[in-house]
Short mmCIF file of C-alpha atoms in Angstrom, two decimals:
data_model
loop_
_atom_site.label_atom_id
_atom_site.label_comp_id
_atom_site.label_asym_id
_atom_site.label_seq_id
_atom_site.Cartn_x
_atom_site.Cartn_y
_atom_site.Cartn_z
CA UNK A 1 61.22 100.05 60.65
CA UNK A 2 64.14 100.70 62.70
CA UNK A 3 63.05 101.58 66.47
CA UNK A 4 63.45 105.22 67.55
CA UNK A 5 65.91 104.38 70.11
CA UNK A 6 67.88 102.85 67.13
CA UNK A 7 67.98 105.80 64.97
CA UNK A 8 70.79 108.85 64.87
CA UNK A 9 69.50 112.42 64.81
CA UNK A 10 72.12 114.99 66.00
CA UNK A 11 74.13 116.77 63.33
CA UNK A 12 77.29 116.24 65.70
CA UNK A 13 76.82 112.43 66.37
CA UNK A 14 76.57 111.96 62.23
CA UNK A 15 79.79 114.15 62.67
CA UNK A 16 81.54 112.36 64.87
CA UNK A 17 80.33 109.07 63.48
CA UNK A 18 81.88 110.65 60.03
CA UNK A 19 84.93 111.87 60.96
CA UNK A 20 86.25 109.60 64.20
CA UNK A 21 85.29 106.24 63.09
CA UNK A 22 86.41 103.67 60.69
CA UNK A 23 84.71 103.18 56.89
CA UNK A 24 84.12 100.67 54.68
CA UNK A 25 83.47 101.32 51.16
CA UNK A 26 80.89 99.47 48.66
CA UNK A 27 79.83 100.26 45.12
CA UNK A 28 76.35 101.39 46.59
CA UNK A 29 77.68 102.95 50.06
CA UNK A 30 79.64 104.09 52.60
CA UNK A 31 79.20 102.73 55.83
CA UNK A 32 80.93 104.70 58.78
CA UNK A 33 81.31 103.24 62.23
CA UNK A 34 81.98 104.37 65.63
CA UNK A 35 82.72 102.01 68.05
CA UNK A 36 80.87 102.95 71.45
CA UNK A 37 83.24 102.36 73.99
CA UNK A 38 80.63 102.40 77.70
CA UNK A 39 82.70 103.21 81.00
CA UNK A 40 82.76 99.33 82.63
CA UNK A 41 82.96 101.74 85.81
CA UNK A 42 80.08 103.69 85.29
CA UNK A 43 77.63 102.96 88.51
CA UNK A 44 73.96 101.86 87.54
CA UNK A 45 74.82 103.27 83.66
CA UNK A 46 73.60 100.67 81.03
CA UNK A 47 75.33 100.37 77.83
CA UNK A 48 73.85 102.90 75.25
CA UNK A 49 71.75 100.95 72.17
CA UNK A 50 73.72 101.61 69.03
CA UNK A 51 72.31 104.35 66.93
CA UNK A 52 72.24 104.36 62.98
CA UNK A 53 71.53 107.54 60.22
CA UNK A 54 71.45 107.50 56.66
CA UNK A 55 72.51 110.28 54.48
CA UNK A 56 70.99 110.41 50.93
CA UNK A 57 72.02 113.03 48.81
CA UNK A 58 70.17 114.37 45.84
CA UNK A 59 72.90 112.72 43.20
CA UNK A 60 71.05 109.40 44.62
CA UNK A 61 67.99 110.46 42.57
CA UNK A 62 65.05 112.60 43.07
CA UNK A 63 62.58 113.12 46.33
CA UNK A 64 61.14 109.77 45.62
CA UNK A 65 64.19 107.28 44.94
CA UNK A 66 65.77 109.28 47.74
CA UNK A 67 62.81 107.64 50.18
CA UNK A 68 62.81 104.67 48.80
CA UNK A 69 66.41 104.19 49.58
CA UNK A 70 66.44 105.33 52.60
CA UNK A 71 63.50 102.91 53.92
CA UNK A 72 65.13 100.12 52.84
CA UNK A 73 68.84 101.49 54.32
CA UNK A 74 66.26 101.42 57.44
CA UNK A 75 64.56 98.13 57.35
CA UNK A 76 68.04 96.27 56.31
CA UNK A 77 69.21 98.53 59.62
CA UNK A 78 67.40 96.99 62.04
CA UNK A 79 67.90 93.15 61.69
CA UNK A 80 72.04 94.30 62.16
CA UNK A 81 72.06 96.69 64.70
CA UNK A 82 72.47 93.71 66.98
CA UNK A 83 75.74 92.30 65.15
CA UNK A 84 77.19 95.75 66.09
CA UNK A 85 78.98 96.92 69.54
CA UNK A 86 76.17 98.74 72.22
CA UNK A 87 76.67 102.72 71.75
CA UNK A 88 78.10 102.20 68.38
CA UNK A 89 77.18 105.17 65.93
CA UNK A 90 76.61 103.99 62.43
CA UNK A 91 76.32 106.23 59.66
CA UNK A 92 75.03 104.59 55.85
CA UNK A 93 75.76 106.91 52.84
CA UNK A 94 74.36 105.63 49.54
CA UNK A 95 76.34 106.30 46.36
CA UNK A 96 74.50 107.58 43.15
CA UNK A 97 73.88 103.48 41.60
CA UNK A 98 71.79 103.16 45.12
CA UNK A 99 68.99 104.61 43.72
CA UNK A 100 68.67 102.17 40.86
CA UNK A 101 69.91 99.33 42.94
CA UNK A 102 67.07 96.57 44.26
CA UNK A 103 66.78 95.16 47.52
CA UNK A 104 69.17 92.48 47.72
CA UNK A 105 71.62 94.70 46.14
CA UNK A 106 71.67 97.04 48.82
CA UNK A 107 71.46 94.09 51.71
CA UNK A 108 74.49 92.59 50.01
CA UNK A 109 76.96 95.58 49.98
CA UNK A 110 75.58 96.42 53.89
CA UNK A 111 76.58 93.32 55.05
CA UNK A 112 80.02 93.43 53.33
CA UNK A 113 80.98 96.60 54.61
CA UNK A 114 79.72 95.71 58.09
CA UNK A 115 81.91 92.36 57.98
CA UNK A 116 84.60 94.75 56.99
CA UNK A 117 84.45 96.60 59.66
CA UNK A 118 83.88 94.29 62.18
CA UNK A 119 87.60 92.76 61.41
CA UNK A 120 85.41 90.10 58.85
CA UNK A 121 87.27 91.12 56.01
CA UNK A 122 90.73 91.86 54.88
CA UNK A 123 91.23 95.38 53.44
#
């Protein structure tokens, strides 16, 4: 399970997650990044932990595959939130063939579109 600390809430953090940072497209999801960028200046201010969210709309499938999906977006989550920048803001859509999609599946395209946008992958 992906720590509390870890996880995004706010509708305007999935917002500005959405529509300021950079995405990388796979045939199960969307992965949206926003690179945290902490003032170096800042006195005593730690970096912020990177926060992820997962948006899984009904064309996914019904309340069940919808929760099912969205456990495993979480669980595949937390093993990368450490490959990403501190006070990044991650947000994971899943595309309709998510839902029907197994484990690996879904760990495969993650990691693709995280490479991506980590400057991993060519475009």
């Amino acid at each position: 399970m992906l720590p509390t600390e870890h996880r995004l809430r706010r509708r305007e953090d999935f917002a500005t997650a959405v529509r300021r940072g950079r995405r990388a497209g796979r045939p199960l999801l969307v992965v949206h990044l926003r690179s945290g960028a902490p003032d170096p200046h800042a006195p005593g201010e730690s970096a912020p932990p990177t926060r992820a969210g997962f948006v899984v709309s009904k064309a996914v499938g019904g309340a069940v595959v919808r929760n099912k999906v969205k456990r495993r977006l979480r669980h595949l989550m937390r093993d990368r939130v450490a490959l990403l920048p501190a006070g990044s803001l991650v947000v994971v859509r899943a595309l309709p063939g998510a839902g029907d999609a197994d484990h690996e599946q879904l760990a495969r395209d993650l990691d693709a579109a995280i490479e991506r946008l980590l400057g991993g992958g060519a475009r």
